[in-house]
Tab-separated table of C-alpha atoms in Angstrom:
chain	number	residue	atom	x	y	z
A	1	UNK	CA	7.562	52.276	-71.272
A	2	UNK	CA	7.327	55.689	-69.390
A	3	UNK	CA	5.009	55.443	-66.345
A	4	UNK	CA	3.567	58.349	-64.479
A	5	UNK	CA	4.454	58.425	-60.849
A	6	UNK	CA	1.153	59.278	-59.130
A	7	UNK	CA	1.057	60.448	-55.474
A	8	UNK	CA	-1.060	57.618	-54.229
A	9	UNK	CA	-2.302	57.065	-48.489
A	10	UNK	CA	-5.306	55.093	-47.036
A	11	UNK	CA	-5.712	57.310	-44.020
A	12	UNK	CA	-7.528	60.792	-44.569
A	13	UNK	CA	-4.730	62.951	-43.055
A	14	UNK	CA	-2.661	65.819	-44.168
A	15	UNK	CA	0.333	64.326	-45.945
A	16	UNK	CA	2.505	67.280	-44.330
A	17	UNK	CA	3.005	66.872	-40.724
A	18	UNK	CA	3.110	70.105	-38.535
A	19	UNK	CA	6.427	70.970	-36.941
A	20	UNK	CA	5.570	69.383	-33.673
A	21	UNK	CA	5.157	65.970	-35.712
A	22	UNK	CA	1.523	66.125	-35.352
A	23	UNK	CA	-0.840	64.945	-38.169
A	24	UNK	CA	-3.583	67.365	-39.305
A	25	UNK	CA	-6.778	65.381	-39.977
A	26	UNK	CA	-8.867	66.337	-42.953
A	27	UNK	CA	-12.266	65.729	-41.733
A	28	UNK	CA	-14.842	64.878	-44.489
A	29	UNK	CA	-18.362	64.341	-43.328
A	30	UNK	CA	-19.833	61.088	-44.557
A	31	UNK	CA	-16.582	59.758	-46.214
A	32	UNK	CA	-16.726	56.115	-46.092
A	33	UNK	CA	-14.303	53.509	-46.695
A	34	UNK	CA	-15.468	49.704	-46.483
A	35	UNK	CA	-13.477	46.477	-47.087
A	36	UNK	CA	-14.672	43.011	-47.437
A	37	UNK	CA	-13.025	39.817	-47.897
A	38	UNK	CA	-12.410	38.179	-51.219
A	39	UNK	CA	-14.509	35.629	-52.837
A	40	UNK	CA	-13.147	32.146	-52.153
A	41	UNK	CA	-12.236	31.606	-55.784
A	42	UNK	CA	-9.877	34.453	-55.881
A	43	UNK	CA	-8.690	34.141	-52.313
A	44	UNK	CA	-5.071	33.043	-53.176
A	45	UNK	CA	-4.692	36.010	-55.481
A	46	UNK	CA	-6.606	38.821	-53.756
A	47	UNK	CA	-6.416	39.731	-50.126
A	48	UNK	CA	-9.410	42.030	-49.752
A	49	UNK	CA	-11.813	44.434	-51.827
A	50	UNK	CA	-13.066	47.716	-50.838
A	51	UNK	CA	-15.335	50.459	-51.639
A	52	UNK	CA	-14.658	54.252	-50.818
A	53	UNK	CA	-16.938	57.210	-51.233
A	54	UNK	CA	-16.403	60.863	-50.867
A	55	UNK	CA	-19.563	62.915	-50.773
A	56	UNK	CA	-20.528	65.725	-52.911
A	57	UNK	CA	-20.497	69.055	-51.488
A	58	UNK	CA	-17.544	68.335	-49.110
A	59	UNK	CA	-13.806	69.387	-49.391
A	60	UNK	CA	-11.555	67.013	-51.451
A	61	UNK	CA	-10.122	64.239	-49.495
A	62	UNK	CA	-6.292	63.574	-49.283
A	63	UNK	CA	-6.143	59.686	-49.526
A	64	UNK	CA	-3.307	58.261	-47.857
A	65	UNK	CA	-2.052	54.960	-49.378
A	66	UNK	CA	0.203	53.047	-47.078
A	67	UNK	CA	2.709	50.141	-47.901
A	68	UNK	CA	0.925	46.639	-47.690
A	69	UNK	CA	3.334	44.482	-49.738
A	70	UNK	CA	0.628	43.991	-52.450
A	71	UNK	CA	-0.229	45.646	-55.597
A	72	UNK	CA	-3.643	47.276	-56.002
A	73	UNK	CA	-6.210	47.449	-58.614
A	74	UNK	CA	-8.298	50.676	-58.427
A	75	UNK	CA	-11.203	51.985	-60.329
A	76	UNK	CA	-12.772	55.559	-59.850
A	77	UNK	CA	-16.235	55.299	-61.160
A	78	UNK	CA	-16.494	56.818	-64.382
A	79	UNK	CA	-12.777	56.225	-65.206
A	80	UNK	CA	-10.736	53.342	-66.419
A	81	UNK	CA	-9.233	51.011	-63.764
A	82	UNK	CA	-5.573	51.605	-62.800
A	83	UNK	CA	-2.800	49.340	-61.265
A	84	UNK	CA	-0.936	50.570	-58.140
A	85	UNK	CA	2.455	48.985	-57.842
A	86	UNK	CA	3.771	48.005	-54.316
A	87	UNK	CA	4.651	50.854	-52.082
A	88	UNK	CA	7.772	51.411	-49.901
A	89	UNK	CA	6.478	54.610	-48.250
A	90	UNK	CA	3.285	56.883	-47.995
A	91	UNK	CA	1.788	58.558	-50.865
A	92	UNK	CA	-1.104	60.835	-51.125
A	93	UNK	CA	-3.817	61.049	-53.738
A	94	UNK	CA	-6.536	63.881	-53.546
A	95	UNK	CA	-9.790	62.440	-54.216
A	96	UNK	CA	-12.459	65.153	-55.450
A	97	UNK	CA	-16.129	65.553	-53.924
A	98	UNK	CA	-18.243	62.882	-55.350
A	99	UNK	CA	-15.684	60.253	-56.033
A	100	UNK	CA	-16.517	56.581	-55.568
A	101	UNK	CA	-13.493	54.229	-55.683
A	102	UNK	CA	-13.507	50.359	-56.272
A	103	UNK	CA	-10.453	48.296	-55.282
A	104	UNK	CA	-8.694	45.194	-54.954
A	105	UNK	CA	-5.755	44.550	-52.843
A	106	UNK	CA	-3.680	41.689	-54.217
A	107	UNK	CA	-1.458	39.365	-52.372
A	108	UNK	CA	2.433	39.597	-52.624
A	109	UNK	CA	3.543	37.920	-55.755
A	110	UNK	CA	0.017	37.581	-57.298
A	111	UNK	CA	0.506	40.307	-60.037
A	112	UNK	CA	3.501	38.604	-61.164
A	113	UNK	CA	1.831	35.232	-61.549
A	114	UNK	CA	-1.038	36.799	-63.373
A	115	UNK	CA	1.206	38.707	-65.832
A	116	UNK	CA	3.833	36.082	-66.212
A	117	UNK	CA	6.592	38.539	-65.658
A	118	UNK	CA	8.530	40.520	-63.232
A	119	UNK	CA	6.827	43.528	-61.555
A	120	UNK	CA	9.711	45.497	-59.991
A	121	UNK	CA	9.371	48.272	-62.554
A	122	UNK	CA	5.711	48.879	-61.321
A	123	UNK	CA	7.204	49.552	-57.682
A	124	UNK	CA	5.862	53.048	-56.554
A	125	UNK	CA	4.259	53.763	-59.717
A	126	UNK	CA	0.532	53.854	-60.871
A	127	UNK	CA	-0.295	52.828	-64.457
A	128	UNK	CA	-3.424	52.363	-66.616
A	129	UNK	CA	-4.624	48.790	-66.264
A	130	UNK	CA	-5.275	48.826	-69.942
A	131	UNK	CA	-1.193	48.903	-70.391
A	132	UNK	CA	-1.362	45.355	-68.756
A	133	UNK	CA	-4.783	43.999	-69.870
A	134	UNK	CA	-5.758	46.026	-73.025
A	135	UNK	CA	-9.280	46.483	-73.930
A	136	UNK	CA	-10.436	43.972	-71.086
A	137	UNK	CA	-9.461	46.877	-68.788
A	138	UNK	CA	-11.655	49.386	-70.409
A	139	UNK	CA	-14.416	47.103	-70.497
A	140	UNK	CA	-14.281	46.596	-66.813
A	141	UNK	CA	-14.209	50.169	-66.207
A	142	UNK	CA	-17.383	50.329	-68.020
A	143	UNK	CA	-18.931	47.776	-65.992
A	144	UNK	CA	-18.036	49.319	-62.876
A	145	UNK	CA	-19.528	52.477	-64.075
A	146	UNK	CA	-22.748	50.594	-65.022
A	147	UNK	CA	-23.007	48.748	-61.930
A	148	UNK	CA	-25.901	49.505	-59.604
A	149	UNK	CA	-24.514	47.959	-56.466
A	150	UNK	CA	-21.433	47.548	-54.702
A	151	UNK	CA	-21.197	43.827	-55.262
A	152	UNK	CA	-21.393	44.363	-58.951
A	153	UNK	CA	-19.029	47.099	-59.096
A	154	UNK	CA	-16.472	44.901	-57.238
A	155	UNK	CA	-17.196	42.078	-59.366
A	156	UNK	CA	-16.331	43.723	-62.477
A	157	UNK	CA	-12.757	44.137	-61.170
A	158	UNK	CA	-12.694	40.527	-59.924
A	159	UNK	CA	-13.580	39.291	-63.226
A	160	UNK	CA	-10.812	41.331	-64.874
A	161	UNK	CA	-8.259	39.582	-62.464
A	162	UNK	CA	-9.735	36.172	-62.695
A	163	UNK	CA	-9.960	36.235	-66.529
A	164	UNK	CA	-6.216	37.292	-66.708
A	165	UNK	CA	-5.252	34.577	-64.174
A	166	UNK	CA	-7.370	31.939	-66.148
A	167	UNK	CA	-5.496	32.969	-69.354
A	168	UNK	CA	-1.976	32.828	-67.414
A	169	UNK	CA	-3.148	29.398	-65.983
A	170	UNK	CA	-2.465	30.435	-62.263
A	171	UNK	CA	-4.530	30.250	-59.200
A	172	UNK	CA	-2.113	31.947	-56.667
A	173	UNK	CA	1.450	33.378	-56.330
A	174	UNK	CA	4.435	31.488	-57.125
A	175	UNK	CA	4.596	28.811	-54.275
A	176	UNK	CA	8.016	30.157	-53.246
A	177	UNK	CA	6.785	33.635	-53.111
A	178	UNK	CA	3.894	32.659	-51.032
A	179	UNK	CA	5.967	30.541	-48.533
A	180	UNK	CA	8.523	33.316	-48.352
A	181	UNK	CA	5.554	35.867	-47.374
A	182	UNK	CA	4.260	33.523	-44.744
A	183	UNK	CA	7.569	33.013	-43.187
A	184	UNK	CA	8.323	36.744	-43.206
A	185	UNK	CA	5.256	37.595	-41.159
A	186	UNK	CA	5.870	39.342	-37.841
A	187	UNK	CA	4.827	36.264	-35.597
A	188	UNK	CA	7.660	34.005	-36.908
A	189	UNK	CA	10.519	36.832	-36.087
A	190	UNK	CA	12.801	35.064	-38.762
A	191	UNK	CA	15.874	36.621	-40.132
A	192	UNK	CA	15.616	37.245	-43.909
A	193	UNK	CA	18.767	35.373	-44.626
A	194	UNK	CA	17.277	32.324	-42.597
A	195	UNK	CA	14.195	32.237	-44.642
A	196	UNK	CA	15.979	32.085	-48.034
A	197	UNK	CA	18.203	29.335	-46.753
A	198	UNK	CA	15.326	27.225	-45.483
A	199	UNK	CA	13.728	27.752	-48.785
A	200	UNK	CA	17.000	26.670	-50.444
A	201	UNK	CA	17.753	29.776	-52.175
A	202	UNK	CA	21.021	31.708	-51.794
A	203	UNK	CA	20.737	35.364	-50.123
A	204	UNK	CA	21.311	37.119	-53.533
A	205	UNK	CA	18.899	34.853	-55.422
A	206	UNK	CA	16.261	35.335	-52.632
A	207	UNK	CA	16.332	39.140	-52.983
A	208	UNK	CA	16.319	38.815	-56.793
A	209	UNK	CA	13.394	36.497	-56.608
A	210	UNK	CA	11.343	38.889	-54.400
A	211	UNK	CA	12.174	41.953	-56.360
A	212	UNK	CA	10.994	40.280	-59.584
A	213	UNK	CA	7.865	38.741	-57.979
A	214	UNK	CA	6.773	41.105	-55.233
A	215	UNK	CA	8.318	44.228	-56.384
A	216	UNK	CA	10.549	44.741	-53.193
A	217	UNK	CA	13.320	42.856	-51.562
A	218	UNK	CA	12.707	40.570	-48.546
A	219	UNK	CA	13.903	42.976	-45.878
A	220	UNK	CA	11.566	45.636	-47.072
A	221	UNK	CA	8.446	43.208	-47.419
A	222	UNK	CA	9.265	41.933	-43.905
A	223	UNK	CA	9.333	45.484	-42.601
A	224	UNK	CA	5.930	46.081	-44.305
A	225	UNK	CA	4.363	42.964	-42.807
A	226	UNK	CA	5.506	43.753	-39.450
A	227	UNK	CA	3.959	47.231	-39.534
A	228	UNK	CA	0.705	45.609	-40.964
A	229	UNK	CA	0.611	43.315	-37.708
A	230	UNK	CA	1.069	46.453	-35.680
A	231	UNK	CA	-1.860	48.130	-37.304
A	232	UNK	CA	-3.905	44.983	-37.041
A	233	UNK	CA	-3.602	44.955	-33.174
A	234	UNK	CA	-4.161	49.007	-33.098
A	235	UNK	CA	-7.270	48.523	-35.293
A	236	UNK	CA	-8.639	45.982	-33.243
A	237	UNK	CA	-8.452	48.088	-30.263
A	238	UNK	CA	-9.741	51.181	-31.966
A	239	UNK	CA	-12.740	49.297	-33.201
A	240	UNK	CA	-13.952	48.561	-29.762
A	241	UNK	CA	-13.149	52.072	-28.201
A	242	UNK	CA	-9.422	51.218	-26.959
A	243	UNK	CA	-6.635	53.895	-27.072
A	244	UNK	CA	-4.095	52.778	-29.380
A	245	UNK	CA	-1.770	55.827	-28.797
A	246	UNK	CA	-1.875	55.488	-24.848
A	247	UNK	CA	0.687	53.866	-22.484
A	248	UNK	CA	0.364	50.443	-24.167
A	249	UNK	CA	2.281	51.646	-27.140
A	250	UNK	CA	5.520	50.127	-26.112
A	251	UNK	CA	4.034	46.767	-25.253
A	252	UNK	CA	2.296	46.849	-28.614
A	253	UNK	CA	5.594	47.426	-30.349
A	254	UNK	CA	7.533	44.570	-28.814
A	255	UNK	CA	4.225	42.507	-29.292
A	256	UNK	CA	4.210	43.080	-33.005
A	257	UNK	CA	7.840	42.040	-33.305
A	258	UNK	CA	10.027	45.335	-33.004
A	259	UNK	CA	12.861	45.347	-30.710
A	260	UNK	CA	11.405	48.445	-28.608
A	261	UNK	CA	9.319	51.378	-29.022
A	262	UNK	CA	12.236	53.383	-30.687
A	263	UNK	CA	12.366	50.648	-33.420
A	264	UNK	CA	8.522	51.055	-33.871
A	265	UNK	CA	8.965	55.029	-34.250
A	266	UNK	CA	11.730	54.705	-36.886
A	267	UNK	CA	9.719	52.288	-39.056
A	268	UNK	CA	6.570	54.060	-38.709
A	269	UNK	CA	8.087	57.414	-39.840
A	270	UNK	CA	9.609	55.375	-42.836
A	271	UNK	CA	6.229	53.784	-43.818
A	272	UNK	CA	3.723	56.645	-42.971
A	273	UNK	CA	5.551	59.837	-42.673
A	274	UNK	CA	4.423	60.333	-39.036
A	275	UNK	CA	5.689	59.203	-35.579
A	276	UNK	CA	3.135	56.381	-33.955
A	277	UNK	CA	1.272	58.811	-31.635
A	278	UNK	CA	0.772	61.189	-34.260
A	279	UNK	CA	-0.139	58.770	-36.902
A	280	UNK	CA	-2.430	56.666	-34.659
A	281	UNK	CA	-4.209	59.952	-33.559
A	282	UNK	CA	-5.189	60.780	-37.027
A	283	UNK	CA	-6.166	57.151	-37.741
A	284	UNK	CA	-8.335	57.013	-34.720
A	285	UNK	CA	-10.481	60.020	-35.792
A	286	UNK	CA	-10.610	59.216	-39.470
A	287	UNK	CA	-11.461	55.515	-38.890
A	288	UNK	CA	-14.154	56.489	-36.500
A	289	UNK	CA	-15.948	58.142	-39.334
A	290	UNK	CA	-17.194	55.377	-41.449
A	291	UNK	CA	-14.029	53.269	-41.988
A	292	UNK	CA	-13.869	49.480	-41.789
A	293	UNK	CA	-10.633	47.625	-42.339
A	294	UNK	CA	-11.518	44.351	-40.818
A	295	UNK	CA	-11.042	42.360	-43.984
A	296	UNK	CA	-7.180	43.367	-44.010
A	297	UNK	CA	-6.656	42.868	-40.230
A	298	UNK	CA	-8.595	40.103	-38.897
A	299	UNK	CA	-6.851	37.555	-41.061
A	300	UNK	CA	-3.665	38.860	-39.442
A	301	UNK	CA	-4.908	38.631	-35.985
A	302	UNK	CA	-6.453	34.883	-36.757
A	303	UNK	CA	-2.970	33.810	-38.331
A	304	UNK	CA	-0.962	35.141	-35.298
A	305	UNK	CA	-3.139	33.482	-32.905
A	306	UNK	CA	-2.774	30.187	-34.578
A	307	UNK	CA	1.005	30.837	-34.841
A	308	UNK	CA	0.875	31.497	-30.896
A	309	UNK	CA	1.989	35.112	-31.153
A	310	UNK	CA	0.524	38.401	-31.000
A	311	UNK	CA	-0.620	38.347	-27.181
A	312	UNK	CA	-4.451	38.625	-26.866
A	313	UNK	CA	-4.832	38.331	-30.561
A	314	UNK	CA	-7.660	35.697	-30.129
A	315	UNK	CA	-9.511	37.622	-27.242
A	316	UNK	CA	-10.765	40.405	-29.134
A	317	UNK	CA	-9.339	44.006	-28.776
A	318	UNK	CA	-6.452	44.068	-26.377
A	319	UNK	CA	-6.370	46.250	-23.386
A	320	UNK	CA	-3.599	49.104	-24.247
A	321	UNK	CA	-3.429	50.633	-20.780
A	322	UNK	CA	-0.443	48.669	-19.714
């Protein structure tokens, strides 16, 4: 099957940084992005849902999708749904004025469970959902277009995934994948080979298992989850007016599981295409204009608090002026 690779970023910034490493913000007045937690019945498969709107009469919006470790099911209102494979770096999608996008973010390993087959061939690609679910995907697109509320539009995509899961007889990712994902979270600071050994899987077998079930290997998944943990801390600070790119960046890096700030910088460039300070400046401006990522990041902060890591995770936004 020949799949089209589609540049896919969740932050509205110019994908091509200037020579000084800064990221140019594409400000679109009235552009909104709202996440919400998944309904309990699908929580083991779906991490979050979202609705994004680009107003009419404004410039097209360069949407930056970042690696999260999960596959996404997305539908522009008026079009059929698509499935975006797991990412290993940033990709940009230009959203025209007047666009509304409904989306689900699946948990690592969820799509493989629902499809009953490996998903490594989807990594870095965007495909029509009809290639995976046939006419049911087209019907879901029609229900999204006919919806009169955000809840109804999101519900149409939820029903698509729920029906596929019911037919496959699954309620969540394969247990080994779910446990591997949990152990690769940044607050555990475990070595990849140790995680595999603790799960009674050889190093090669562990890598093969994650490539098939998640779409990336264990090291890439750990790298992605660590950066998501870092973003959770910075988003918590941004939401309450903190300066996530201030002098506290080095402390944030270590707190999120990086060896030092240089380690964070290398990983941030790999995953976002920009240095941490440049990236966070753009994020701070974009997300102050109608973005809500709490459904993604609040659970990470809560789990980190329970694990006894991520200092200040349970005390609201941290003070980043070290």
